[in-house]
PDB file of C-alpha atoms in Angstrom:
ATOM      1  CA  MET K 759      58.616  26.440 -26.779  1.00 35.00           C
ATOM      2  CA  ALA K 760      59.424  28.032 -23.497  1.00 36.00           C
ATOM      3  CA  SER K 761      57.812  25.787 -21.104  1.00 40.00           C
ATOM      4  CA  HIS K 762      58.369  26.583 -17.236  1.00 37.00           C
ATOM      5  CA  LEU K 763      57.176  24.222 -14.499  1.00 40.00           C
ATOM      6  CA  LEU K 764      54.669  25.422 -11.762  1.00 41.00           C
ATOM      7  CA  LYS K 765      53.873  25.025  -8.372  1.00 39.00           C
ATOM      8  CA  LYS K 766      50.344  23.257  -7.465  1.00 41.00           C
ATOM      9  CA  SER K 767      49.137  26.355  -6.662  1.00 38.00           C
ATOM     10  CA  GLY K 768      49.356  26.950 -10.424  1.00 38.00           C
ATOM     11  CA  SER K 769      50.557  30.936  -9.632  1.00 34.00           C
ATOM     12  CA  THR K 770      54.389  31.153  -9.687  1.00 33.00           C
ATOM     13  CA  ALA K 771      56.994  29.887 -12.125  1.00 34.00           C
ATOM     14  CA  LEU K 772      59.431  27.717 -10.290  1.00 34.00           C
ATOM     15  CA  SER K 773      61.560  26.705 -13.158  1.00 40.00           C
ATOM     16  CA  ALA K 774      62.360  25.681 -16.681  1.00 45.00           C
ATOM     17  CA  LEU K 775      62.340  22.290 -18.557  1.00 55.00           C
ATOM     18  CA  SER K 776      65.366  21.710 -20.695  1.00 50.00           C
ATOM     19  CA  LYS K 777      64.516  22.714 -25.019  1.00 50.00           C
ATOM     20  CA  SER K 778      65.767  18.921 -24.993  1.00 47.00           C
ATOM     21  CA  THR K 779      63.283  17.764 -23.660  1.00 79.00           C
ATOM     22  CA  ILE K 780      61.006  18.222 -25.867  1.00 85.00           C
ATOM     23  CA  LEU K 781      60.932  14.391 -28.287  1.00 84.00           C
ATOM     24  CA  SER K 782      59.978  14.074 -31.873  1.00 85.00           C
ATOM     25  CA  ALA K 783      57.457  10.748 -32.614  1.00 86.00           C
ATOM     26  CA  LYS K 784      60.902   8.896 -33.925  1.00 87.00           C
ATOM     27  CA  GLN K 785      62.704   9.337 -30.432  1.00 87.00           C
ATOM     28  CA  ALA K 786      59.290   8.616 -28.830  1.00 87.00           C
ATOM     29  CA  ALA K 787      58.893   5.392 -30.173  1.00 87.00           C
ATOM     30  CA  GLN K 788      62.407   4.001 -29.398  1.00 89.00           C
ATOM     31  CA  LEU K 789      62.100   5.220 -25.678  1.00 87.00           C
ATOM     32  CA  ASP K 790      59.169   3.240 -25.997  1.00 86.00           C
ATOM     33  CA  VAL K 791      61.350   0.443 -27.441  1.00 88.00           C
ATOM     34  CA  GLU K 792      63.795   0.279 -24.475  1.00 88.00           C
ATOM     35  CA  LEU K 793      61.580   1.205 -21.476  1.00 88.00           C
ATOM     36  CA  MET K 794      59.379  -2.578 -23.111  1.00 88.00           C
ATOM     37  CA  SER K 795      63.073  -4.055 -23.379  1.00 87.00           C
ATOM     38  CA  GLU K 796      63.465  -6.975 -20.537  1.00 86.00           C
ATOM     39  CA  SER K 797      67.176  -6.286 -20.935  1.00 83.00           C
ATOM     40  CA  GLU K 798      67.076  -2.559 -20.326  1.00 85.00           C
ATOM     41  CA  GLY K 799      63.869  -1.069 -19.470  1.00 85.00           C
ATOM     42  CA  GLY K 800      62.016  -4.153 -17.826  1.00 88.00           C
ATOM     43  CA  PHE K 801      58.541  -2.508 -17.859  1.00 88.00           C
ATOM     44  CA  THR K 802      55.098  -4.489 -19.976  1.00 91.00           C
ATOM     45  CA  LEU K 803      53.020  -2.879 -21.895  1.00 89.00           C
ATOM     46  CA  GLU K 804      50.313  -3.009 -19.180  1.00 93.00           C
ATOM     47  CA  GLN K 805      52.281  -1.296 -16.723  1.00 93.00           C
ATOM     48  CA  LEU K 806      53.091   1.765 -19.203  1.00 93.00           C
ATOM     49  CA  MET K 807      49.781   2.228 -19.764  1.00 93.00           C
ATOM     50  CA  GLU K 808      48.203   2.347 -16.190  1.00 96.00           C
ATOM     51  CA  LEU K 809      51.266   4.744 -15.315  1.00 94.00           C
ATOM     52  CA  ALA K 810      49.889   6.958 -18.070  1.00 95.00           C
ATOM     53  CA  GLY K 811      46.200   6.965 -17.449  1.00 97.00           C
ATOM     54  CA  LEU K 812      47.179   7.268 -13.965  1.00 96.00           C
ATOM     55  CA  SER K 813      48.869  10.439 -14.858  1.00 96.00           C
ATOM     56  CA  VAL K 814      45.878  11.801 -16.999  1.00 97.00           C
ATOM     57  CA  SER K 815      43.531  11.013 -13.616  1.00 97.00           C
ATOM     58  CA  GLN K 816      45.886  13.145 -11.681  1.00 95.00           C
ATOM     59  CA  VAL K 817      45.648  15.814 -13.806  1.00 96.00           C
ATOM     60  CA  MET K 818      41.845  15.768 -14.224  1.00 96.00           C
ATOM     61  CA  TRP K 819      41.087  15.929 -10.171  1.00 94.00           C
ATOM     62  CA  ARG K 820      43.756  19.259 -10.053  1.00 93.00           C
ATOM     63  CA  VAL K 821      42.082  20.789 -13.131  1.00 94.00           C
ATOM     64  CA  PHE K 822      38.664  19.969 -12.726  1.00 93.00           C
ATOM     65  CA  PRO K 823      38.259  18.707  -8.898  1.00 93.00           C
ATOM     66  CA  LEU K 824      34.986  17.536  -7.409  1.00 90.00           C
ATOM     67  CA  GLN K 825      35.208  19.117  -3.967  1.00 72.00           C
ATOM     68  CA  GLU K 826      32.119  21.528  -2.750  1.00 65.00           C
ATOM     69  CA  LYS K 827      30.649  20.283  -5.958  1.00 63.00           C
ATOM     70  CA  LYS K 828      26.759  19.291  -5.920  1.00 67.00           C
ATOM     71  CA  GLU K 829      26.194  15.729  -6.821  1.00 68.00           C
ATOM     72  CA  ASP K 830      26.038  15.759 -10.354  1.00 70.00           C
ATOM     73  CA  GLU K 831      27.961  18.341 -11.045  1.00 72.00           C
ATOM     74  CA  GLY K 832      30.855  18.696 -13.007  1.00 88.00           C
ATOM     75  CA  ARG K 833      31.014  14.679 -12.697  1.00 93.00           C
ATOM     76  CA  ARG K 834      29.798  13.530 -15.821  1.00 96.00           C
ATOM     77  CA  VAL K 835      32.821  12.591 -18.405  1.00 97.00           C
ATOM     78  CA  LEU K 836      32.860  11.206 -22.077  1.00 98.00           C
ATOM     79  CA  VAL K 837      36.210   8.930 -22.508  1.00 98.00           C
ATOM     80  CA  VAL K 838      36.714   8.584 -26.191  1.00 98.00           C
ATOM     81  CA  CYS K 839      39.159   6.031 -27.012  1.00 97.00           C
ATOM     82  CA  GLY K 840      40.315   4.731 -30.166  1.00 95.00           C
ATOM     83  CA  PRO K 841      41.617   1.512 -31.310  1.00 94.00           C
ATOM     84  CA  GLY K 842      45.694   1.980 -29.796  1.00 93.00           C
ATOM     85  CA  ASN K 843      47.703   2.225 -26.691  1.00 93.00           C
ATOM     86  CA  ASN K 844      46.242   6.314 -26.790  1.00 95.00           C
ATOM     87  CA  GLY K 845      42.797   4.585 -26.290  1.00 96.00           C
ATOM     88  CA  GLY K 846      44.445   1.777 -23.446  1.00 96.00           C
ATOM     89  CA  ASP K 847      45.328   5.143 -21.697  1.00 97.00           C
ATOM     90  CA  GLY K 848      41.447   5.955 -21.720  1.00 98.00           C
ATOM     91  CA  LEU K 849      39.656   2.983 -20.690  1.00 98.00           C
ATOM     92  CA  VAL K 850      42.937   2.863 -17.174  1.00 98.00           C
ATOM     93  CA  LEU K 851      41.843   6.552 -16.912  1.00 97.00           C
ATOM     94  CA  ALA K 852      38.084   6.148 -16.949  1.00 98.00           C
ATOM     95  CA  ARG K 853      38.881   3.384 -14.117  1.00 98.00           C
ATOM     96  CA  HIS K 854      40.619   5.765 -11.768  1.00 98.00           C
ATOM     97  CA  LEU K 855      37.750   8.325 -12.072  1.00 98.00           C
ATOM     98  CA  HIS K 856      35.439   5.858 -11.327  1.00 97.00           C
ATOM     99  CA  HIS K 857      36.594   5.722  -8.231  1.00 97.00           C
ATOM    100  CA  PHE K 858      37.287   9.492  -7.668  1.00 96.00           C
ATOM    101  CA  GLY K 859      33.994   9.780  -7.739  1.00 94.00           C
ATOM    102  CA  TYR K 860      33.463  10.967 -11.408  1.00 96.00           C
ATOM    103  CA  THR K 861      30.612   8.897 -13.889  1.00 96.00           C
ATOM    104  CA  PRO K 862      33.111   8.105 -16.956  1.00 98.00           C
ATOM    105  CA  THR K 863      31.437   6.925 -19.964  1.00 98.00           C
ATOM    106  CA  ILE K 864      32.965   5.046 -22.993  1.00 98.00           C
ATOM    107  CA  HIS K 865      32.640   5.766 -26.494  1.00 98.00           C
ATOM    108  CA  TYR K 866      35.204   2.604 -28.337  1.00 97.00           C
ATOM    109  CA  PRO K 867      33.745   2.410 -31.636  1.00 96.00           C
ATOM    110  CA  LYS K 868      36.833   0.805 -32.865  1.00 94.00           C
ATOM    111  CA  PRO K 869      38.531  -1.786 -29.736  1.00 93.00           C
ATOM    112  CA  GLY K 870      41.576  -2.872 -30.380  1.00 90.00           C
ATOM    113  CA  LYS K 871      42.769  -5.960 -30.625  1.00 88.00           C
ATOM    114  CA  HIS K 872      45.652  -6.489 -27.440  1.00 88.00           C
ATOM    115  CA  PRO K 873      44.059  -9.034 -25.213  1.00 92.00           C
ATOM    116  CA  HIS K 874      45.038  -6.012 -22.264  1.00 94.00           C
ATOM    117  CA  TYR K 875      42.612  -4.310 -24.155  1.00 95.00           C
ATOM    118  CA  THR K 876      39.566  -7.236 -22.969  1.00 95.00           C
ATOM    119  CA  ARG K 877      41.116  -7.069 -19.622  1.00 96.00           C
ATOM    120  CA  LEU K 878      40.508  -3.811 -19.054  1.00 97.00           C
ATOM    121  CA  LEU K 879      37.309  -3.476 -20.684  1.00 97.00           C
ATOM    122  CA  THR K 880      36.049  -6.776 -18.202  1.00 97.00           C
ATOM    123  CA  GLN K 881      37.195  -4.145 -15.053  1.00 97.00           C
ATOM    124  CA  LEU K 882      35.567  -1.035 -16.164  1.00 98.00           C
ATOM    125  CA  ARG K 883      32.137  -3.753 -16.367  1.00 97.00           C
ATOM    126  CA  GLN K 884      32.565  -4.686 -13.036  1.00 98.00           C
ATOM    127  CA  LEU K 885      32.632  -1.362 -11.568  1.00 98.00           C
ATOM    128  CA  ASN K 886      29.345  -0.893 -14.426  1.00 98.00           C
ATOM    129  CA  VAL K 887      31.079   1.936 -15.608  1.00 98.00           C
ATOM    130  CA  GLY K 888      28.829   3.239 -19.123  1.00 97.00           C
ATOM    131  CA  PHE K 889      28.915   2.517 -22.065  1.00 98.00           C
ATOM    132  CA  THR K 890      27.620   4.165 -25.700  1.00 97.00           C
ATOM    133  CA  SER K 891      25.751   1.004 -27.013  1.00 94.00           C
ATOM    134  CA  PRO K 892      26.043   0.156 -29.483  1.00 95.00           C
ATOM    135  CA  ALA K 893      28.635   2.864 -30.118  1.00 95.00           C
ATOM    136  CA  THR K 894      27.371   4.422 -33.100  1.00 96.00           C
ATOM    137  CA  THR K 895      27.472   8.412 -34.185  1.00 94.00           C
ATOM    138  CA  GLU K 896      23.925   8.447 -32.888  1.00 96.00           C
ATOM    139  CA  THR K 897      25.202   7.723 -28.978  1.00 97.00           C
ATOM    140  CA  PHE K 898      27.660   9.611 -29.110  1.00 97.00           C
ATOM    141  CA  LYS K 899      26.267  12.315 -30.059  1.00 97.00           C
ATOM    142  CA  LYS K 900      23.688  12.072 -27.133  1.00 97.00           C
ATOM    143  CA  ALA K 901      26.910  11.122 -24.890  1.00 97.00           C
ATOM    144  CA  LEU K 902      28.434  14.763 -26.107  1.00 96.00           C
ATOM    145  CA  GLY K 903      25.057  16.489 -25.276  1.00 95.00           C
ATOM    146  CA  GLU K 904      25.001  15.164 -21.705  1.00 95.00           C
ATOM    147  CA  THR K 905      28.747  15.135 -20.857  1.00 96.00           C
ATOM    148  CA  ASP K 906      30.899  18.132 -19.350  1.00 95.00           C
ATOM    149  CA  HIS K 907      34.090  17.322 -19.905  1.00 97.00           C
ATOM    150  CA  VAL K 908      35.430  15.191 -23.064  1.00 98.00           C
ATOM    151  CA  VAL K 909      38.585  12.895 -22.885  1.00 98.00           C
ATOM    152  CA  ASP K 910      40.321  12.701 -25.832  1.00 98.00           C
ATOM    153  CA  ALA K 911      42.284   9.387 -25.871  1.00 97.00           C
ATOM    154  CA  ILE K 912      41.476   8.506 -29.923  1.00 96.00           C
ATOM    155  CA  PHE K 913      45.188   9.044 -31.503  1.00 92.00           C
ATOM    156  CA  GLY K 914      48.750   9.421 -30.190  1.00 88.00           C
ATOM    157  CA  PHE K 915      52.454  10.469 -31.695  1.00 87.00           C
ATOM    158  CA  SER K 916      52.312   7.377 -33.632  1.00 80.00           C
ATOM    159  CA  PHE K 917      49.070   8.292 -35.489  1.00 83.00           C
ATOM    160  CA  LYS K 918      50.059   9.130 -38.952  1.00 76.00           C
ATOM    161  CA  GLY K 919      48.016   9.703 -42.331  1.00 74.00           C
ATOM    162  CA  GLU K 920      44.386  11.641 -43.135  1.00 79.00           C
ATOM    163  CA  VAL K 921      41.683  10.319 -39.913  1.00 83.00           C
ATOM    164  CA  ARG K 922      39.254   8.687 -41.112  1.00 85.00           C
ATOM    165  CA  GLU K 923      35.361   7.349 -40.270  1.00 89.00           C
ATOM    166  CA  PRO K 924      34.728   6.923 -37.464  1.00 90.00           C
ATOM    167  CA  PHE K 925      36.848   9.064 -36.021  1.00 92.00           C
ATOM    168  CA  ARG K 926      36.949  11.809 -38.250  1.00 91.00           C
ATOM    169  CA  GLU K 927      33.044  12.832 -37.297  1.00 94.00           C
ATOM    170  CA  VAL K 928      34.033  12.146 -33.799  1.00 95.00           C
ATOM    171  CA  ILE K 929      36.779  14.757 -33.685  1.00 94.00           C
ATOM    172  CA  GLY K 930      34.517  16.989 -35.471  1.00 93.00           C
ATOM    173  CA  LEU K 931      31.700  16.494 -32.996  1.00 95.00           C
ATOM    174  CA  ILE K 932      34.061  16.984 -30.169  1.00 95.00           C
ATOM    175  CA  GLY K 933      35.326  20.029 -31.335  1.00 92.00           C
ATOM    176  CA  GLU K 934      31.594  21.267 -32.517  1.00 92.00           C
ATOM    177  CA  ARG K 935      30.144  20.772 -29.099  1.00 94.00           C
ATOM    178  CA  GLN K 936      33.090  22.480 -27.612  1.00 92.00           C
ATOM    179  CA  ARG K 937      32.188  25.929 -29.267  1.00 89.00           C
ATOM    180  CA  GLU K 938      28.598  25.626 -29.060  1.00 91.00           C
ATOM    181  CA  SER K 939      28.696  24.725 -25.174  1.00 91.00           C
ATOM    182  CA  GLY K 940      30.788  28.411 -24.950  1.00 88.00           C
ATOM    183  CA  GLY K 941      33.631  26.508 -23.224  1.00 86.00           C
ATOM    184  CA  ARG K 942      31.035  25.110 -20.348  1.00 91.00           C
ATOM    185  CA  VAL K 943      32.262  21.758 -21.987  1.00 94.00           C
ATOM    186  CA  LYS K 944      36.025  20.692 -21.269  1.00 95.00           C
ATOM    187  CA  VAL K 945      38.186  19.043 -23.434  1.00 96.00           C
ATOM    188  CA  THR K 946      42.109  17.557 -21.836  1.00 97.00           C
ATOM    189  CA  SER K 947      43.490  15.804 -24.825  1.00 97.00           C
ATOM    190  CA  VAL K 948      45.869  12.506 -24.016  1.00 97.00           C
ATOM    191  CA  ASP K 949      49.701  13.274 -25.280  1.00 95.00           C
ATOM    192  CA  VAL K 950      48.777  14.318 -28.630  1.00 95.00           C
ATOM    193  CA  PRO K 951      45.609  16.038 -29.422  1.00 95.00           C
ATOM    194  CA  SER K 952      43.418  13.796 -32.455  1.00 94.00           C
ATOM    195  CA  GLY K 953      43.459  15.402 -35.444  1.00 91.00           C
ATOM    196  CA  TRP K 954      46.960  17.300 -34.602  1.00 93.00           C
ATOM    197  CA  ASP K 955      49.871  16.305 -36.454  1.00 91.00           C
ATOM    198  CA  VAL K 956      52.374  14.888 -34.144  1.00 91.00           C
ATOM    199  CA  GLU K 957      54.983  17.580 -35.509  1.00 90.00           C
ATOM    200  CA  GLU K 958      53.250  19.945 -37.068  1.00 90.00           C
ATOM    201  CA  GLY K 959      50.206  20.650 -34.556  1.00 91.00           C
ATOM    202  CA  PRO K 960      46.998  21.543 -36.036  1.00 89.00           C
ATOM    203  CA  PRO K 961      46.052  21.521 -39.729  1.00 82.00           C
ATOM    204  CA  ARG K 962      47.057  24.976 -41.307  1.00 70.00           C
ATOM    205  CA  GLU K 963      44.568  26.980 -42.822  1.00 51.00           C
ATOM    206  CA  GLY K 964      44.215  26.238 -46.415  1.00 40.00           C
ATOM    207  CA  GLU K 965      44.367  22.833 -45.603  1.00 45.00           C
ATOM    208  CA  LYS K 966      41.642  20.225 -45.473  1.00 44.00           C
ATOM    209  CA  VAL K 967      39.454  20.627 -42.603  1.00 42.00           C
ATOM    210  CA  VAL K 968      35.961  19.250 -43.591  1.00 42.00           C
ATOM    211  CA  VAL K 969      34.517  16.326 -42.047  1.00 40.00           C
ATOM    212  CA  GLU K 970      31.548  16.507 -43.825  1.00 43.00           C
ATOM    213  CA  GLU K 971      29.673  19.683 -46.056  1.00 44.00           C
ATOM    214  CA  GLU K 972      25.779  20.450 -45.666  1.00 45.00           C
ATOM    215  CA  GLU K 973      23.942  22.350 -48.531  1.00 47.00           C
ATOM    216  CA  GLY K 974      23.374  25.734 -47.688  1.00 48.00           C
ATOM    217  CA  GLY K 975      20.136  27.706 -48.146  1.00 48.00           C
ATOM    218  CA  ASP K 976      21.247  29.469 -51.319  1.00 50.00           C
ATOM    219  CA  GLY K 977      22.418  25.889 -52.559  1.00 45.00           C
ATOM    220  CA  GLU K 978      26.170  26.162 -52.038  1.00 45.00           C
ATOM    221  CA  ARG K 979      27.879  23.531 -50.155  1.00 41.00           C
ATOM    222  CA  LYS K 980      29.303  25.061 -46.883  1.00 43.00           C
ATOM    223  CA  GLU K 981      31.895  24.162 -44.278  1.00 47.00           C
ATOM    224  CA  LYS K 982      30.021  21.898 -41.370  1.00 48.00           C
ATOM    225  CA  MET K 983      32.999  21.080 -38.448  1.00 49.00           C
ATOM    226  CA  LYS K 984      36.336  21.245 -38.223  1.00 64.00           C
ATOM    227  CA  THR K 985      38.231  17.771 -37.870  1.00 72.00           C
ATOM    228  CA  TRP K 986      40.112  19.203 -35.094  1.00 83.00           C
ATOM    229  CA  PHE K 987      40.302  21.535 -32.121  1.00 91.00           C
ATOM    230  CA  MET K 988      42.241  23.125 -29.475  1.00 92.00           C
ATOM    231  CA  PRO K 989      42.429  21.487 -26.353  1.00 95.00           C
ATOM    232  CA  ASP K 990      41.854  22.712 -22.576  1.00 95.00           C
ATOM    233  CA  VAL K 991      44.041  21.338 -21.382  1.00 96.00           C
ATOM    234  CA  LEU K 992      46.803  18.659 -22.287  1.00 96.00           C
ATOM    235  CA  VAL K 993      48.995  15.994 -20.887  1.00 96.00           C
ATOM    236  CA  SER K 994      52.003  15.247 -22.550  1.00 93.00           C
ATOM    237  CA  LEU K 995      53.052  11.565 -21.507  1.00 92.00           C
ATOM    238  CA  THR K 996      56.795  11.465 -20.882  1.00 88.00           C
ATOM    239  CA  ALA K 997      57.591  14.423 -22.469  1.00 86.00           C
ATOM    240  CA  PRO K 998      56.105  17.219 -24.220  1.00 89.00           C
ATOM    241  CA  LYS K 999      56.254  16.578 -27.717  1.00 92.00           C
ATOM    242  CA  PRO K1000      56.892  18.845 -31.058  1.00 91.00           C
ATOM    243  CA  CYS K1001      53.003  20.047 -31.657  1.00 92.00           C
ATOM    244  CA  SER K1002      52.399  21.284 -28.001  1.00 92.00           C
ATOM    245  CA  LYS K1003      54.183  24.217 -29.055  1.00 90.00           C
ATOM    246  CA  PHE K1004      51.312  25.334 -30.591  1.00 91.00           C
ATOM    247  CA  LEU K1005      49.099  25.659 -27.697  1.00 90.00           C
ATOM    248  CA  LYS K1006      48.377  29.217 -27.294  1.00 78.00           C
ATOM    249  CA  ARG K1007      46.825  31.061 -24.168  1.00 67.00           C
ATOM    250  CA  GLY K1008      43.984  32.540 -24.822  1.00 59.00           C
ATOM    251  CA  GLU K1009      42.923  29.939 -27.647  1.00 59.00           C
ATOM    252  CA  GLY K1010      41.268  27.838 -25.226  1.00 54.00           C
ATOM    253  CA  ALA K1011      37.240  27.647 -24.741  1.00 49.00           C
ATOM    254  CA  GLY K1012      37.057  28.994 -21.635  1.00 48.00           C
ATOM    255  CA  ARG K1013      38.550  29.350 -18.314  1.00 47.00           C
ATOM    256  CA  VAL K1014      40.245  26.455 -16.833  1.00 50.00           C
ATOM    257  CA  GLY K1015      41.355  27.509 -13.110  1.00 49.00           C
ATOM    258  CA  VAL K1016      44.950  29.615 -14.224  1.00 44.00           C
ATOM    259  CA  GLY K1017      44.333  32.233 -16.931  1.00 46.00           C
ATOM    260  CA  VAL K1018      42.695  31.380 -19.857  1.00 50.00           C
ATOM    261  CA  GLY K1019      43.094  27.582 -21.408  1.00 67.00           C
ATOM    262  CA  PRO K1020      44.467  25.533 -22.374  1.00 89.00           C
ATOM    263  CA  ARG K1021      46.781  24.109 -19.768  1.00 92.00           C
ATOM    264  CA  HIS K1022      49.401  21.709 -20.499  1.00 91.00           C
ATOM    265  CA  PHE K1023      50.491  18.779 -17.927  1.00 92.00           C
ATOM    266  CA  LEU K1024      53.483  16.505 -18.283  1.00 89.00           C
ATOM    267  CA  GLY K1025      52.474  13.055 -16.689  1.00 90.00           C
ATOM    268  CA  GLY K1026      54.020  10.026 -16.186  1.00 83.00           C
ATOM    269  CA  ARG K1027      57.070   9.560 -13.741  1.00 82.00           C
ATOM    270  CA  PHE K1028      59.053   6.609 -14.691  1.00 82.00           C
ATOM    271  CA  VAL K1029      61.834   7.558 -16.852  1.00 82.00           C
ATOM    272  CA  GLY K1030      65.207   8.201 -14.663  1.00 77.00           C
ATOM    273  CA  GLY K1031      68.787   7.803 -14.905  1.00 78.00           C
ATOM    274  CA  GLU K1032      71.078   7.017 -17.796  1.00 80.00           C
ATOM    275  CA  ARG K1033      67.817   6.648 -20.233  1.00 84.00           C
ATOM    276  CA  ALA K1034      66.583  10.049 -19.082  1.00 81.00           C
ATOM    277  CA  GLU K1035      70.291  11.443 -19.831  1.00 80.00           C
ATOM    278  CA  LYS K1036      70.421   9.886 -22.669  1.00 84.00           C
ATOM    279  CA  PHE K1037      66.597  11.560 -24.077  1.00 82.00           C
ATOM    280  CA  GLY K1038      67.671  14.677 -22.789  1.00 79.00           C
ATOM    281  CA  LEU K1039      64.509  14.358 -20.259  1.00 76.00           C
ATOM    282  CA  ARG K1040      65.545  16.176 -17.391  1.00 67.00           C
ATOM    283  CA  PHE K1041      64.161  19.290 -15.518  1.00 56.00           C
ATOM    284  CA  VAL K1042      67.104  22.677 -15.324  1.00 42.00           C
ATOM    285  CA  LYS K1043      66.041  22.735 -11.616  1.00 45.00           C
ATOM    286  CA  GLY K1044      63.163  21.287  -9.981  1.00 54.00           C
ATOM    287  CA  GLY K1045      60.920  18.709 -11.297  1.00 66.00           C
ATOM    288  CA  TRP K1046      58.187  16.331  -9.848  1.00 73.00           C
ATOM    289  CA  VAL K1047      57.290  17.459  -6.402  1.00 77.00           C
ATOM    290  CA  GLY K1048      56.316  14.794  -3.782  1.00 81.00           C
ATOM    291  CA  ASP K1049      54.110  11.832  -4.796  1.00 85.00           C
ATOM    292  CA  ASP K1050      52.448  13.425  -7.781  1.00 86.00           C
ATOM    293  CA  GLN K1051      52.888  11.551 -10.996  1.00 88.00           C
ATOM    294  CA  ILE K1052      51.978  15.031 -12.952  1.00 90.00           C
ATOM    295  CA  VAL K1053      53.826  18.903 -13.057  1.00 87.00           C
ATOM    296  CA  GLU K1054      52.477  21.361 -14.645  1.00 88.00           C
ATOM    297  CA  LEU K1055      53.955  23.523 -17.511  1.00 85.00           C
ATOM    298  CA  GLU K1056      53.382  27.435 -18.644  1.00 79.00           C
ATOM    299  CA  VAL K1057      51.890  27.585 -22.102  1.00 82.00           C
ATOM    300  CA  GLU K1058      52.808  31.375 -23.543  1.00 71.00           C
TER     301      GLU K1058
END
């Protein structure tokens, strides 16, 4: 993937990321281990989750700002959270979006077991952030039909294997809504688009992509929806993963500010020094600007 840094205006290429900056799932897992080692990185899971969620919220504001919008226009964000750390990032993101002036609703059908997730939920409920309740397919469909944006915080780089319920249908419904809205409903994915393989990207033609089938009028079985979608925005955390090379300009569901989507951002400004060199997390030149937690990458 040939990615380039963009200025805040999103109009001019500044500099290129080193090709070695792309992290495999194995490298990303090892980096997390080192970052959370008391003797090496000194970070806690909670710190990294907070920084990740903050960076995604900054992307939302950069791409979908609320200035000069009507009272309810573009404010509704449905944050779909999985049971792991990616879902925790989504919970943090929702809190920041609330403070930024958006109206987030959270769909969390399979809450994570880590005590920090419970604390994040407490924070959100104290702010009166909405939840689908109960978190069923029917309540999700209703929320999906009423939102302006969807944040996919379901699965991260460590997910492997077949997507199972309840997320299998959820992913299919997100893609279906994105397409049926003609690009009006925008989808932002956190780190890895759910339904994609972290190394190989979206399912290839001929692979199983059917969530469920329905019987057509002629008695034949036909595909109802796919278990993957092309996000309008991808926020890679720490470094892009190999699947990000499958983002293709012109394949997003609609315009998202600069050309035709998708747009790609890098978030998570917390790795530097020797560790950045060890994992190849470096820019040819340029890089982070001022107090930004994000930087935009060109999609070719």
